[in-house]
Amino acid sequence: MKPSAFRYERAASVDDAVALLAEHGDEASLLAGGQSLVPLMHLRLARPTVLIDINGITPLDHVTAEGPQLRVGALTRHATLERARHLDAPFDVLPAAAQHIAHAPIRNLGTFGGSIAHADPLSEWCAVALALDAEVELASSRGTRTVPFGDFLIGPYFTTREPDEMVTSIRLGGQVHAAAFAEQSRRPGDYAVVSVAVTISGSAQHCDSARIVVSGAESHPRRVADAERVLETSQPTQQALREAAAAAARCVEPVDDEIASARHRRRLTEFLTWHALEEALT
Amino acid sequence: MTTEHGAVGRAIPRTADGHLLRGQGRFVDDLAVAGTLHAVFVRSPIAAGDITEVTTDEARAVPGVVEVLIGADIDLPGIAVDIDRAEYVRTEMPLLAVDRVRHQGEPVAVVIATSRAQAEDAAELVDVVIEPTDTVVDIDAAVRPGAPRVHDDAPDNTLLTITIGDPDLRDELRQEPVHIELGISSARVTAAPMEGRACLAQHDEVTGRLTLTTSTQQPHLVRSAIAHHLGIADSDVRVVTDDVGGAFGQKLGVSREEIIVSYAARRLNAPVRWIEDRFENLTAAVQGHEQRYNATAGFDSDGRLVGIAADIDCNTGAYSAHPWSCALEPGMAAAELPGPYVFDRYHARARAIATHKPSTAPYRGVSRPQITLLTERIMDEAAAQLGLSRAEIRRRNLIPTGSADHVSAAGLSYDEGSHLRALERCLELVEFDTWPERQAVLRNDGRLVGLGLATLSEHTSYGTETFVKRRMAVIPGFDAAEVDLDATGRITVATGTVAQGQGHKTTMAQLVADVFGVDATSVRVVAGDTDVAPYGWGAFASRSAAIAGSAAIRAGRSLAEVLVKVAAHLLEVAEEQVQLRDGVMSADGVEREIDLAELGWTMHNRVDLLPKGVDALALRQRATFEPEAGAFSNATHAVELEVHPTTGAVSLLRYVVVEDCGRVINPAIVDGQIRGGIANGIGIALYEQVRHDADGQCLSATLADYLLPTATECCDVEIHHLETPSPRSESGAKGVGESGTIGAPAAIVSGINDALGHLGIAFNTVPVTPAMITDALDDAHDTHDSRGEPDAV
């Protein structure tokens, strides 16, 4: 299929891009890697009249350590993060999660910022961003602002980004000891049936707090507080991990559809939560 | 006419793939034709409804739009298939729906524009108003009294009921010492070829001829159908098929789109191209395999199968696909259910049920994956009840080796196979006898491993008799070939069949090369152009090697006879003294030898030297081959697999096939057919499912939703060949195109059931998904917690 007619604009800078967004508002879409947008345009499910290509804004393609935080530019390709094996805990979760994203050609083009802005409910990056207490940096012709990811993501494909704003970078929190990611999909590269991202603050001997994000079980990713509480100021024994996993499975209210039954999703939630926690603590 | 170094039997590299590997494929979308217009079909967004209004004004105003046609604009007959059976309800599929739509994706209008994008823009603006009517999508709903009718003439949506044998048999089988009651079902699947359907029609104003380049399996049949629908002479239509990116049955017969595109090219006097996109292919193209079986099987106390009674329902969708009709799936299921097993008493009632889904048509395997799943489940259940091993129950019931005249319980006559030998060899290869101990060790470690086993028979190379029995209006039994020698001594084979990846150009060359003793790579093979190739029926039902290959051998032999006759004259010896070896004609005691180049040159240029009554025309010989009964391949599949106890994921660890397709012309090509077929079978067993909601909306409209097995879902396949040459073909070959697809679902389900049987879990339906497995494990945990029954192997 072919997309409906659109005008193509190439932005040379963030200023350029936000000026175009200010002009065209929600008629416009930003084109980064295009790995979600272009298929949607081909199916004519997305029909922007103006396409603003931001691939030339190379300053947005970076991964920068800032104290305990990691700042990831919006235009950073999935493949860049997949290859970032030098990252220390907890950011070693980035290459671990990246390998679950689709297939190599898609990872070569798709971007971190694109995934965050698109807010696909099964996006690996959205789950990781929620677990790592991310902050999203947005720019518009009105200025810039920073939004906690938990306030940014409000539903499937639904964020608090204004039509004239663009995501420029994402700051990932660093006050944690370890992070891990686990996913189950039908075939390698498919959308997840369920995935789980976890972070642990403290140490392998003593867990101060944990963040556990379940994605795919419900309509969009969310933290499972009941499970997190199990590990709060605790000794993360095998039994504690199993209890936390069981609590995660108990507190999700899984979707029941033609892809998987609710109880299958609940089962995966438990298994993947345990798997991710164990990964984070070893 | 023999050679010591024959080409047949050797894995010579495929000869016709270089251009594909170099990116020089010539698929329909690759052909550059100046001034080509692009067709886009406007399709019904809903599955059932009455069309109240179609408005095209806005679409016509879009820049670049040349024509917008709706059903009322074209006065052409729809596609209807005649079957000479009183109980068959003939349905007509309009080329463009006029009053009603009967499945989502049914074409309602076509837009033709100077670019594809413009055509798509305009297609959106064709205003189609359809009043939704009640929808039936599944078999139960369709046959319920008072169900909405897909066709007015079929009150219970039953388009055909085929009955074999006595319906009382079921009750009688229940009196046997062991009887099995079993229901199985399989999901609707689709061929999803890499290249969707595609065609390009060009009208030549000067000659008045139409050339349709199309991605098809049956060029001549398409030619005749186009001529019929357009009301022109067959010879005014040329159908050309070049590279085809996969077909698997989806490109058989003629499609609505091919006829409309041909019509438009003539009407507009311009080339018109249609390229099906993936969404159309997944939602609107023909599909297959949506079937369910309800069977009773009786065994005597020795574990011998006494009989099977089966009710078979096929959800054949909205219309009858050309030229098979909706009888295809139920007919083949009923006729071939006995498979490789010996028993006497048989009853089948098979129905074609119409629903508001796309029509079904042949898809690789056609009903045999389902009947094999059924018979293998019956065997495994009987083994468990009788306390026999899964191997032993099959030993007692398979057609014995050496049976050259087996007649199945459904009355089909089989040629000789090697069912028992294939079984024993396969059991040996997977060390079946030690499996219980190996399984027990792994189970102790908490691993759920299974060894699946399936034996199968594949009816191939269907001949005239079969199609006459099916009472089809056309009888696609024979095929044809021409073999000629040019003035430089080059042999060309023109075959009536075509290939979509099967490597016919290599196998046909091998068969004909051996007639003359020449190098197979020197033999040119042409196919797929109705102006060049003899009238044939194309590629389907695993027929090309046996039928078209036999025709090629016959035509080659006729040519060799001519060559020998001429050589005898030139060498001044009797014909019996001439030897044709390694492409050279010679006679004992005569120094002079004549090679093919000299003979070809002489016959074209020195007619004065030829024997009386022979001229260059004799260098083109043609032949047909028409099997009466088909040839039956056989195979045993075994698969070792593991089920993840928590996620329900199934990993295939080892796959072994022992197969017999008669004479193996090219082992590498046969292996490729088996591997590809098994990949399809893995999809059917574990992944693929065309899903529709209750309103007939397709829920698997992208390849992210319709899960095809990829390299990561397949495993290496070890293939071992047995060769029982068929007396029913000149080549000794039987077909092998579908055997992999037929065996894999049954083998994999058997493996899963072996892995989970100790928990009381048995699946009888495909695909088996991880969610189904974990749900069953949850249920087993609830009800079978401490039951540790020993397994029958």
Coordinates of C-alpha atoms in Angstrom, one line a residue, chain A residues 95-267:
Chain A
P95 CA 21.5 -3.8 25.5
A96 CA 19.7 -6.6 27.2
A97 CA 16.3 -5.2 26.3
A98 CA 17.3 -3.9 22.9
Q99 CA 17.9 -7.4 21.6
H100 CA 14.2 -8.2 22.1
I101 CA 13.2 -5.3 19.8
A102 CA 12.0 -6.7 16.5
H103 CA 14.7 -7.7 14.0
A104 CA 18.1 -6.3 13.1
P105 CA 17.1 -4.1 10.1
I106 CA 14.4 -2.5 12.3
R107 CA 16.9 -2.0 15.2
N108 CA 19.3 -0.3 12.8
L109 CA 16.8 2.4 12.0
G110 CA 14.3 2.6 14.8
T111 CA 15.1 5.1 17.6
F112 CA 14.8 5.3 21.3
G113 CA 13.0 8.6 21.3
G114 CA 10.7 7.4 18.6
S115 CA 9.6 4.4 20.7
I116 CA 9.1 6.6 23.8
A117 CA 7.0 9.1 21.8
H118 CA 5.0 6.5 20.0
A119 CA 4.2 4.8 23.3
D120 CA 3.4 1.4 21.9
P121 CA 2.0 -0.4 24.9
L122 CA 4.4 -3.3 24.1
S123 CA 7.4 -1.2 23.6
E124 CA 10.5 -2.6 25.4
W125 CA 11.8 1.0 26.0
C126 CA 8.6 2.2 27.6
A127 CA 8.8 -0.6 30.2
V128 CA 12.5 0.1 30.8
A129 CA 12.0 3.8 31.0
L130 CA 9.3 3.3 33.6
A131 CA 11.5 1.0 35.6
L132 CA 14.5 3.3 35.4
D133 CA 12.3 6.3 36.6
A134 CA 13.0 8.1 33.4
E135 CA 12.4 11.8 32.6
V136 CA 11.5 12.9 29.2
E137 CA 12.9 16.1 27.8
L138 CA 10.6 17.9 25.4
A139 CA 11.2 20.9 23.3
S140 CA 8.8 23.3 21.5
S141 CA 9.0 26.8 20.2
R142 CA 7.6 27.8 23.6
G143 CA 10.7 26.4 25.4
T144 CA 11.7 23.1 27.0
R145 CA 10.3 21.0 29.8
T146 CA 11.1 17.8 31.6
V147 CA 8.3 15.3 32.5
P148 CA 8.7 12.2 34.6
F149 CA 8.0 9.2 32.4
G150 CA 5.2 8.1 34.7
D151 CA 3.4 11.3 33.9
F152 CA 4.3 11.2 30.2
L153 CA 2.8 7.9 29.4
I154 CA -0.9 7.9 30.1
G155 CA -2.2 5.1 27.9
P156 CA -1.5 3.0 24.9
Y157 CA -0.1 5.3 22.2
F158 CA -1.1 8.1 24.4
T159 CA 1.3 10.6 26.1
T160 CA 1.2 14.1 27.4
R161 CA 3.3 15.4 24.6
E162 CA 1.7 18.5 23.0
P163 CA 1.3 18.5 19.3
D164 CA 4.0 21.2 18.9
E165 CA 6.5 19.4 21.1
M166 CA 9.2 16.9 20.3
V167 CA 11.1 14.5 22.5
T168 CA 14.7 15.4 22.5
S169 CA 16.2 13.1 25.0
I170 CA 15.4 10.8 27.9
R171 CA 17.2 10.8 31.2
L172 CA 17.4 7.4 32.9
G173 CA 17.6 7.3 36.6
G174 CA 20.7 6.0 38.3
Q175 CA 19.9 5.6 42.0
V176 CA 19.6 1.9 41.6
H177 CA 21.9 -1.0 42.0
A178 CA 20.8 -3.2 39.1
A179 CA 18.2 -3.6 36.4
A180 CA 17.0 -6.4 34.2
F181 CA 14.6 -7.2 31.5
A182 CA 12.8 -10.4 30.5
E183 CA 10.4 -11.0 27.7
Q184 CA 8.3 -13.7 26.1
S185 CA 7.1 -13.4 22.5
R186 CA 5.7 -16.0 20.1
R187 CA 8.7 -15.8 17.8
P188 CA 12.0 -13.9 18.4
G189 CA 11.4 -10.4 17.2
D190 CA 7.6 -10.4 17.6
Y191 CA 5.8 -8.1 19.9
A192 CA 6.0 -9.3 23.4
V193 CA 3.2 -11.2 24.9
V194 CA 4.4 -10.1 28.3
S195 CA 7.6 -8.4 29.3
V196 CA 8.9 -7.3 32.6
A197 CA 11.5 -4.7 33.5
V198 CA 12.9 -4.4 37.1
T199 CA 15.3 -2.3 39.0
I200 CA 16.7 -2.9 42.5
S201 CA 18.2 -0.3 44.8
G202 CA 20.5 -1.4 47.4
S203 CA 22.7 -4.5 47.0
A204 CA 22.5 -8.2 46.3
Q205 CA 22.3 -8.7 50.1
H206 CA 19.8 -6.0 50.9
C207 CA 17.1 -4.6 48.8
D208 CA 16.1 -1.1 49.7
S209 CA 13.4 -0.9 47.1
A210 CA 12.4 -2.3 43.8
R211 CA 10.5 -1.2 40.8
I212 CA 8.7 -3.9 38.8
V213 CA 7.1 -2.9 35.5
V214 CA 4.8 -5.4 33.7
S215 CA 4.1 -4.8 30.1
G216 CA 1.7 -6.7 27.8
A217 CA -0.4 -8.2 30.6
E218 CA -2.7 -5.1 30.7
S219 CA -3.5 -2.4 28.2
H220 CA -0.2 -0.6 28.9
P221 CA 2.8 -1.0 31.1
R222 CA 2.6 -0.2 34.7
R223 CA 4.4 -0.8 38.0
V224 CA 3.1 -3.5 40.2
A225 CA 3.2 -2.0 43.7
D226 CA 2.2 -5.2 45.5
A227 CA 5.1 -7.0 44.1
E228 CA 7.5 -4.1 44.8
R229 CA 6.4 -4.0 48.4
V230 CA 7.5 -7.7 48.9
L231 CA 11.0 -6.7 48.3
E232 CA 11.1 -3.4 50.1
T233 CA 13.9 -3.3 52.7
S234 CA 14.3 -7.0 52.5
Q235 CA 16.8 -9.7 52.0
P236 CA 16.3 -10.8 48.4
T237 CA 16.2 -14.5 48.9
Q238 CA 15.0 -17.0 46.3
Q239 CA 11.8 -17.2 48.3
A240 CA 11.4 -13.4 48.4
L241 CA 11.8 -13.3 44.6
R242 CA 9.2 -16.0 44.2
E243 CA 6.8 -14.2 46.5
A244 CA 7.3 -11.0 44.6
A245 CA 6.7 -12.8 41.3
A246 CA 3.6 -14.4 42.7
A247 CA 2.4 -11.0 43.9
A248 CA 3.0 -9.5 40.5
A249 CA 0.9 -12.2 38.9
R250 CA -1.8 -11.7 41.4
C251 CA -2.2 -8.0 41.1
V252 CA -2.2 -7.7 37.3
E253 CA -5.6 -7.9 35.6
P254 CA -4.6 -9.5 32.3
V255 CA -6.1 -9.0 28.9
D256 CA -7.9 -12.1 27.6
D257 CA -7.8 -12.1 23.8
E258 CA -7.2 -14.3 20.8
I259 CA -3.4 -14.0 21.3
A260 CA -3.3 -15.4 24.8
S261 CA -5.7 -16.2 27.6
A262 CA -5.6 -14.1 30.8
R263 CA -4.2 -16.9 32.8
H264 CA -1.4 -17.5 30.3
R265 CA -0.5 -13.8 30.6
R266 CA -0.7 -14.1 34.4
R267 CA 1.6 -17.2 34.3

